[in-house]
């Protein structure tokens, strides 16, 4: 039995759940990994020069043992998230520390502590096997998986599953991730695959869409409302391309920040009107490595007022971090919210706290999404209210190049990876709904 037999079953319209259940599992499969004995390979290099193509490998690995409440999924497609870039450059920490820590928690979790880390936090595919106690899913189900892995043995996470003390991001803080032909997930990560999308389109939104949903829309995040002015950094990037759609769909007014005319054009085609090209306008929020320039914050704020008819920002959708955070706090209106989920340009932020307390602003930390938020975010994709922003699609072999593109900010929207799927465009089950949304689905393709 090989993965080829699994693919044949998936591609045959006659396959039944019983056929999938009867398929023997292969002994091994191909997976994208980083290696524990290479964690020092970039020591001393500048972040920008660390090259994921050197640290990312395609290996043949054994199929992991299946535990209670878990599922093995045949992965048709996955996508590149920035967390895989962080893993591949071993910043801010080597992710092997996460696997070791997880491995110490219980007997079954020891499986995750290996000398290789199979990365990837998105997938679209087909359930192969479910472990004891799984009733909601069965072999043959077409699924996507969100990346929240929780144990839920502590009451801390019972109201909001992101608050579980054993909260981990699958494929980043756990092993057996989605950039592979087979993945191991907890069955509570599974959600129905949107029927009008191909495998690679369905695999693209998961992580960033759910994150943007919590950070911007959910009451656990900024709780955006109609008419809000929302400043969106990287508005055509992974997170930003979904934040922009949520702002537009929710009756808010996105002020999109991008770094090229081409990216400005994509935002315009999504329906945004207020767009700032940060490269063309040359903002330099830092005079040097240690000194910010409040005059530049003001110039940026003035530009926002020009675009909004004199209004300031209700919500900042933050993730660049150190480079932009001082400006983000400054341009927020009295009582407004800065919501942050990352620090791509540096995590030691500096801002003028007088503008925060005197104007009663709030900073909200946000991370991925709880079970329910991830489900709601996927539901919006399935309903055709929010669309994938897939631009380019790579083969599993070329994942290193795909991660390199994202690291260098040479990509648009989301970058997809074909795992078992032999070509793009497969897996669409609802052609009628697809036809209704085809322009939006293809908006980011091949740009
Ligand atoms: C969905 C996608 C998401 C993304 O893409 S996010 C971007 C990628 N992710 C990242 O870059 C995040 C990477 N993660 C990290 O950098 C680290 O993960 C953290 C900095 C978040 C945490 O580091 P840690 O080493 O896990 O935690 P500590 O708090 O620095 O150290 C743990 C020790 O500190 C003790 N401690 C914790 N809180 C307190 C306290 N309040 N008072 C005193 N001690 C405390 C603990 O007990 C423990 O101790 P003991 O080492 O002895 O076991
Ligand atoms: N905590 C969480 O749950 C999550 C955190 N993240 C983190 O969020 C960050 C962004 O992820 P994602 O959106 O997928 O990445 P992308 O690279 O796809 O998009 C980020 C965009 O931000 C803009 N940007 C990058 N650097 C700067 C800068 N110095 N100043 C201003 N704008 C900048 C760029 O757009 P442009 O050049 O057009 O301005 C870029 O396209 C990563 O660090 C990631 O790890 C992501 C998802 C979930």
XYZ file of C-alpha atoms and ligand atoms in Angstrom:
548
model
C 0.000 0.000 0.000
C 1.330 3.438 -0.980
C -0.007 6.969 -0.933
C -0.746 6.487 -4.644
C -3.552 4.027 -3.704
C -4.993 6.641 -1.369
C -4.939 9.203 -4.158
C -6.665 6.763 -6.521
C -9.436 6.260 -3.941
C -9.862 10.011 -3.495
C -10.050 10.568 -7.244
C -12.525 7.781 -7.895
C -16.147 9.021 -7.785
C -17.213 5.501 -6.745
C -15.247 5.404 -3.467
C -17.424 4.947 -0.381
C -16.606 5.605 3.298
C -16.230 1.828 3.677
C -13.615 1.807 0.894
C -11.606 4.473 2.695
C -11.930 2.661 6.008
C -10.688 -0.544 4.353
C -7.641 1.110 2.753
C -4.511 -0.090 4.545
C -2.305 2.779 5.697
C 1.078 3.091 4.026
C 4.169 2.675 6.210
C 5.576 6.053 5.238
C 4.774 9.266 3.424
C 6.519 12.397 2.116
C 6.633 15.398 4.397
C 8.230 18.830 4.630
C 10.573 18.917 7.604
C 13.230 20.872 9.390
C 15.995 18.944 11.171
C 16.957 19.249 14.816
C 20.675 18.899 14.072
C 20.495 21.979 11.814
C 19.022 24.497 14.243
C 22.316 26.424 14.399
C 22.854 26.525 10.628
C 22.015 30.257 10.378
C 23.720 31.347 13.601
C 25.098 34.870 13.336
C 23.267 35.705 10.109
C 20.829 38.613 9.679
C 17.170 37.469 9.680
C 16.731 38.523 6.066
C 19.629 36.354 4.887
C 18.406 33.132 6.518
C 17.216 31.059 3.574
C 14.321 28.599 4.088
C 15.412 26.741 0.933
C 18.466 25.549 2.883
C 16.666 24.375 6.044
C 13.465 22.926 4.549
C 13.653 19.269 3.498
C 11.340 16.807 1.783
C 11.692 13.514 3.691
C 10.059 10.103 3.729
C 8.712 9.673 7.281
C 6.788 6.916 9.107
C 3.037 7.285 9.643
C 2.485 8.259 13.311
C 0.429 6.148 15.667
C -3.205 7.332 15.891
C -4.461 8.218 19.376
C -7.908 8.734 20.934
C -9.761 11.776 19.600
C -7.406 12.075 16.630
C -7.611 11.662 12.866
C -5.168 10.838 10.102
C -5.922 12.904 7.012
C -4.724 12.435 3.432
C -3.584 15.947 2.564
C -4.458 17.082 -0.942
C -3.173 20.633 -0.476
C -1.740 22.939 2.142
C -0.490 26.514 2.273
C 2.534 28.428 3.485
C 2.045 30.445 6.638
C 4.562 32.791 8.146
C 4.871 30.491 11.165
C 6.554 27.970 8.833
C 8.950 30.741 7.814
C 9.758 31.313 11.509
C 10.288 27.565 11.996
C 12.557 27.342 8.951
C 14.823 30.180 10.114
C 14.722 28.980 13.752
C 13.431 32.363 14.986
C 12.552 33.655 17.499
C 13.172 30.160 18.911
C 13.785 26.716 17.493
C 10.422 24.944 17.390
C 12.125 21.753 18.638
C 11.883 23.283 22.132
C 8.071 23.265 21.735
C 8.098 19.613 20.650
C 10.323 18.614 23.583
C 8.058 20.437 26.034
C 4.939 18.837 24.527
C 6.621 15.436 24.582
C 7.156 15.732 28.322
C 3.439 16.230 29.043
C 2.212 12.631 28.545
C 2.972 9.251 27.000
C 1.109 9.874 23.746
C 2.545 13.360 23.272
C 6.036 11.808 23.245
C 5.326 10.936 19.587
C 5.805 14.617 18.750
C 9.332 14.895 20.140
C 11.355 13.757 17.128
C 14.638 14.834 15.503
C 12.562 16.201 12.602
C 9.615 18.601 12.652
C 6.884 18.147 10.022
C 5.588 21.667 9.616
C 2.467 23.300 8.170
C -0.702 24.637 9.806
C -3.277 24.347 7.030
C -4.723 21.458 5.051
C -7.544 20.381 2.798
C -7.955 16.654 2.318
C -9.782 13.467 3.125
C -10.117 11.654 6.461
C -8.342 8.274 6.364
C -8.713 7.001 9.928
C -10.230 8.226 13.161
C -9.135 7.255 16.657
C -11.283 5.963 19.527
C -13.983 8.391 20.626
C -14.340 10.145 17.273
C -17.934 9.977 16.048
C -18.478 13.211 14.108
C -16.022 12.333 11.326
C -15.439 9.198 9.308
C -13.041 7.933 6.628
C -13.797 9.556 3.277
C -15.009 12.890 4.696
C -13.655 15.885 2.775
C -12.279 18.345 5.291
C -10.140 21.317 6.112
C -8.348 21.535 9.463
C -7.821 24.569 11.652
C -4.616 24.718 13.643
C -5.804 24.981 17.254
C -4.561 22.045 19.320
C -5.824 22.044 22.918
C -6.152 19.431 25.658
C -9.076 21.112 27.527
C -8.313 19.314 30.786
C -8.078 22.629 32.647
C -11.119 24.856 33.210
C -9.047 27.856 32.041
C -9.904 27.092 28.430
C -13.497 26.059 28.856
C -14.966 29.467 28.028
C -12.500 30.368 25.270
C -10.454 27.448 23.972
C -7.524 29.736 23.103
C -7.016 30.206 26.855
C -6.249 26.538 27.485
C -2.866 26.301 29.267
C -1.925 23.486 26.851
C -2.854 25.533 23.776
C -0.594 24.812 20.801
C -0.538 25.665 17.122
C -0.608 22.418 15.127
C 2.354 22.103 12.744
C 4.286 24.777 14.662
C 4.178 23.736 18.300
C 3.175 20.154 17.450
C 4.575 17.697 14.933
C 2.840 15.979 11.965
C 1.697 19.204 10.261
C -0.077 19.844 6.977
C 2.805 20.316 4.515
C 2.845 16.579 3.894
C 0.933 13.797 2.189
C -0.606 12.673 5.493
C -1.230 14.702 8.644
C -2.241 13.905 12.214
C -4.794 16.228 13.828
C -7.139 16.244 16.777
C -10.587 15.536 15.351
C -11.908 18.803 16.847
C -9.694 20.613 14.343
C -11.707 19.227 11.439
C -14.284 21.290 9.565
C -16.188 20.635 6.324
C -14.284 21.536 3.181
C -16.084 24.360 1.320
C -17.637 22.495 -1.612
C -17.197 25.234 -4.231
C -13.414 25.410 -3.828
C -10.568 23.313 -5.192
C -8.256 21.575 -2.720
C -5.615 24.301 -2.879
C -8.182 27.104 -2.609
C -9.801 25.428 0.400
C -6.413 25.008 2.099
C -5.427 28.665 1.711
C -7.619 30.659 4.129
C -7.656 28.500 7.330
C -5.002 29.955 9.605
C -5.014 33.579 8.489
C -8.766 33.821 7.962
C -9.506 32.511 11.459
C -6.855 34.773 12.987
C -8.179 37.869 11.222
C -11.731 36.925 12.277
C -10.861 36.807 15.988
C -8.530 39.792 15.861
C -10.917 42.093 14.015
C -14.488 40.822 14.172
C -14.878 38.715 17.330
C -15.720 40.256 20.684
C -12.525 38.569 21.896
C -10.693 40.880 19.493
C -11.584 44.382 18.336
C -15.330 43.705 17.898
C -15.488 45.735 14.682
C -18.784 47.450 13.876
C -20.337 49.153 10.869
C -18.659 52.403 9.903
C -15.434 51.791 11.825
C -12.264 53.120 10.219
C -9.914 50.127 10.227
C -6.234 50.637 9.487
C -4.933 47.400 7.943
C -1.188 46.916 7.639
C -0.131 44.563 4.818
C -3.671 44.708 3.443
C -2.951 42.401 0.490
C -0.830 39.936 2.508
C -1.876 36.724 4.276
C -3.726 38.204 7.243
C -4.459 41.559 5.648
C -6.258 40.173 2.591
C -8.840 38.594 4.935
C -8.986 41.585 7.301
C -9.755 43.782 4.286
C -12.577 41.443 3.237
C -14.010 41.339 6.786
C -13.924 45.139 7.001
C -15.702 45.520 3.655
C -18.238 42.748 4.314
C -18.979 44.167 7.776
C -19.699 47.703 6.578
C -16.478 49.166 7.941
C -14.068 51.432 6.117
C -10.679 49.784 5.553
C -7.646 52.035 5.210
C -5.270 49.666 3.467
C -1.510 50.016 3.780
C 0.569 48.270 1.112
C 4.035 48.650 -0.436
C 3.507 48.744 -4.220
C 1.077 50.022 -6.870
C 0.285 46.404 -7.790
C -0.753 45.617 -4.205
C -2.762 48.863 -4.097
C -4.589 47.686 -7.211
C -5.518 44.350 -5.608
C -6.983 46.172 -2.598
C -8.918 48.439 -4.951
C -10.262 45.426 -6.816
C -11.465 43.945 -3.498
C -13.512 47.118 -3.038
C -11.268 49.237 -0.810
C -11.044 52.930 -1.614
C -8.646 54.322 0.972
C -5.177 52.985 0.175
C -1.738 54.105 1.308
C 1.378 52.967 -0.564
C 3.910 53.126 2.265
C 6.848 52.828 -0.146
C 5.682 55.563 -2.503
C 4.943 57.874 0.431
C 8.263 57.021 2.081
C 7.297 56.825 5.774
C 10.293 56.463 8.081
C 8.874 55.963 11.559
C 12.377 55.278 12.907
C 15.168 57.853 12.415
C 17.698 55.233 13.419
C 17.666 51.856 15.205
C 16.674 53.375 18.554
C 14.817 56.632 17.813
C 11.329 57.059 16.427
C 10.183 60.157 14.581
C 6.821 61.477 15.833
C 6.749 63.892 12.872
C 6.404 60.850 10.625
C 3.561 59.490 12.793
C 1.829 62.851 12.263
C 2.418 62.852 8.502
C 0.908 59.353 8.386
C -2.071 60.455 10.522
C -2.631 63.472 8.281
C -2.722 61.214 5.236
C -5.300 58.996 6.966
C -7.433 62.062 7.733
C -7.264 63.068 4.046
C -8.595 59.640 3.093
C -11.349 59.501 5.733
C -12.649 63.063 5.470
C -10.938 64.089 8.713
C -11.608 61.020 10.863
C -9.105 58.998 12.840
C -8.720 55.252 13.171
C -11.139 53.183 15.298
C -9.194 49.927 14.987
C -5.633 49.210 13.936
C -5.035 45.687 12.612
C -1.403 45.308 13.732
C 1.186 42.647 12.957
C 4.377 44.288 11.578
C 5.280 45.176 15.176
C 8.327 47.237 16.095
C 8.519 49.204 12.855
C 4.902 50.397 12.873
C 3.589 50.089 16.427
C 4.447 53.633 17.552
C 2.600 55.020 14.516
C -0.326 52.637 15.087
C -0.844 53.834 18.665
C -0.573 57.476 17.596
C -3.109 57.403 14.733
C -5.816 55.599 16.733
C -8.714 57.811 17.761
C -9.724 58.510 21.377
C -11.126 55.300 22.820
C -9.945 53.285 19.816
C -8.297 49.884 19.710
C -4.958 48.568 18.513
C -5.225 44.828 18.086
C -2.009 42.885 17.530
C -1.203 39.268 16.703
C 2.439 39.457 15.685
C 5.708 41.344 15.429
C 7.233 40.492 12.082
C 9.732 43.378 12.199
C 10.653 42.942 15.877
C 8.830 42.099 19.109
C 10.278 44.757 21.421
C 7.765 47.514 20.667
C 8.110 51.145 21.646
C 5.303 53.685 21.668
C 4.498 56.956 23.424
C 2.251 55.847 26.276
C 0.866 59.369 26.783
C -1.131 58.936 23.579
C -2.512 55.676 24.895
C -3.634 56.635 28.392
C -4.612 60.277 27.776
C -6.797 59.195 24.857
C -8.129 56.070 26.557
C -6.956 53.718 23.811
C -6.651 49.966 24.259
C -4.125 47.435 23.026
C -5.537 43.938 22.579
C -3.340 40.880 22.115
C -4.884 38.308 19.809
C -3.693 34.876 18.766
C -5.237 32.492 16.217
C -8.918 31.767 17.071
C -10.876 29.543 19.414
C -12.723 26.457 18.124
C -15.927 28.369 17.521
C -14.254 31.369 15.864
C -12.351 29.058 13.508
C -15.618 27.320 12.650
C -17.414 30.622 12.015
C -14.553 31.880 9.846
C -14.683 28.667 7.768
C -18.464 28.970 7.509
C -18.072 32.395 5.902
C -15.734 30.876 3.295
C -18.200 28.027 2.667
C -21.036 30.539 2.198
C -19.026 32.521 -0.350
C -19.027 35.659 1.838
C -15.228 35.648 2.187
C -12.943 34.263 -0.509
C -9.539 32.604 -0.666
C -6.729 34.932 -1.684
C -4.572 32.262 -3.284
C -1.981 33.684 -5.670
C 0.687 31.134 -6.593
C 0.717 27.356 -6.086
C 3.876 25.291 -5.605
C 4.596 21.555 -5.558
C 5.553 19.900 -2.274
C 9.138 19.657 -3.597
C 9.256 23.451 -4.014
C 7.965 24.346 -0.531
C 11.371 25.826 0.356
C 11.049 28.287 -2.518
C 7.462 29.077 -1.499
C 8.602 29.865 2.070
C 11.480 31.928 0.677
C 8.989 34.043 -1.334
C 6.931 34.699 1.809
C 10.047 35.491 3.874
C 11.135 38.009 1.225
C 7.634 39.537 0.936
C 7.712 38.632 -2.779
C 4.250 37.057 -2.666
C 0.649 38.292 -2.731
C -2.165 37.013 -0.507
C -1.603 33.335 0.189
C 0.804 30.851 -1.372
C -0.517 27.316 -1.849
C 1.221 23.927 -1.913
C -0.040 20.792 -3.681
C 0.569 17.740 -1.487
C -1.242 14.675 -2.891
C -3.234 16.620 -5.479
C -1.545 15.948 -8.837
C -2.716 19.237 -10.321
C -4.595 22.418 -9.492
C -8.360 22.764 -9.802
C -9.442 19.372 -8.412
C -11.928 18.742 -5.609
C -14.671 21.202 -6.632
C -18.067 19.697 -5.701
C -20.403 22.689 -6.160
C -19.806 24.181 -9.609
C -22.895 26.372 -9.444
C -21.793 28.231 -6.320
C -18.260 28.446 -7.701
C -19.566 30.119 -10.868
C -21.300 32.769 -8.735
C -18.020 33.756 -7.073
C -15.427 32.886 -9.691
C -14.017 36.411 -10.128
C -13.509 36.860 -6.396
C -11.982 33.375 -6.060
C -9.482 34.159 -8.822
C -8.722 37.746 -7.792
C -5.212 37.018 -6.489
C -4.297 34.247 -8.966
C -1.030 34.521 -10.833
C -0.215 38.105 -9.917
C -1.314 30.826 14.260
C -0.003 31.405 13.871
C 0.683 32.141 14.702
C 1.909 32.821 14.391
O 2.387 32.870 13.281
S 2.595 33.656 15.728
C 4.228 34.053 15.216
C 5.165 32.920 15.468
N 5.278 32.644 16.877
C 6.203 33.181 17.662
O 7.082 33.922 17.196
C 6.134 32.881 19.136
C 7.236 32.016 19.515
N 7.167 31.737 20.957
C 7.915 32.340 21.854
O 8.707 33.219 21.517
C 7.815 31.820 23.250
O 7.040 30.672 23.285
C 7.237 32.847 24.267
C 8.145 34.082 24.358
C 5.847 33.264 23.866
C 7.184 32.165 25.639
O 8.435 31.666 25.958
P 8.556 30.482 27.013
O 9.975 30.121 27.101
O 7.604 29.438 26.652
O 8.011 31.107 28.314
P 8.761 31.988 29.417
O 7.643 32.618 30.154
O 9.769 32.888 28.811
O 9.525 30.895 30.273
C 8.832 29.904 30.938
C 9.314 29.929 32.396
O 8.882 31.176 32.980
C 8.065 30.889 34.113
N 7.044 31.913 34.245
C 6.018 32.157 33.388
N 5.259 33.151 33.855
C 5.811 33.566 35.017
C 5.466 34.559 35.967
N 4.339 35.318 35.780
N 6.254 34.740 37.046
C 7.362 33.956 37.192
N 7.727 32.957 36.341
C 6.955 32.794 35.278
C 7.470 29.538 33.821
O 7.044 28.918 34.992
C 8.626 28.806 33.172
O 9.508 28.404 34.190
P 10.477 27.120 33.989
O 11.355 27.421 32.810
O 11.261 27.036 35.263
O 9.601 25.936 33.750
N -0.742 35.156 16.237
C -1.348 34.608 15.218
O -2.329 33.882 15.394
C -0.849 34.827 13.856
C 0.281 35.525 13.631
N 0.742 35.679 12.351
C 1.970 36.457 12.165
O 1.599 37.662 11.514
C 2.646 38.105 10.650
C 2.082 38.372 9.270
O 1.562 37.153 8.739
P 0.959 37.134 7.258
O -0.009 38.227 7.090
O 0.523 35.769 6.966
O 2.280 37.469 6.433
P 2.442 38.080 4.970
O 3.904 38.188 4.767
O 1.624 37.309 4.003
O 1.795 39.537 5.038
C 2.304 40.525 5.884
C 2.310 41.849 5.187
O 2.700 42.829 6.135
C 3.381 43.883 5.477
N 4.621 44.159 6.201
C 5.653 43.309 6.407
N 6.636 43.941 7.077
C 6.204 45.205 7.279
C 6.772 46.346 7.892
N 7.989 46.306 8.430
N 6.051 47.487 7.920
C 4.826 47.549 7.360
N 4.244 46.497 6.754
C 4.923 45.347 6.729
C 3.687 43.420 4.060
O 2.797 44.091 3.177
P 3.266 45.376 2.313
O 4.699 45.109 1.946
O 2.347 45.383 1.146
O 3.080 46.567 3.181
C 3.331 41.940 4.079
O 2.784 41.528 2.865
C 3.720 37.029 10.737
O 4.696 37.446 11.660
C 2.986 35.805 11.260
O 3.836 34.906 11.933
C 0.072 35.221 11.275
C -1.084 34.525 11.449
C -1.598 34.195 12.764
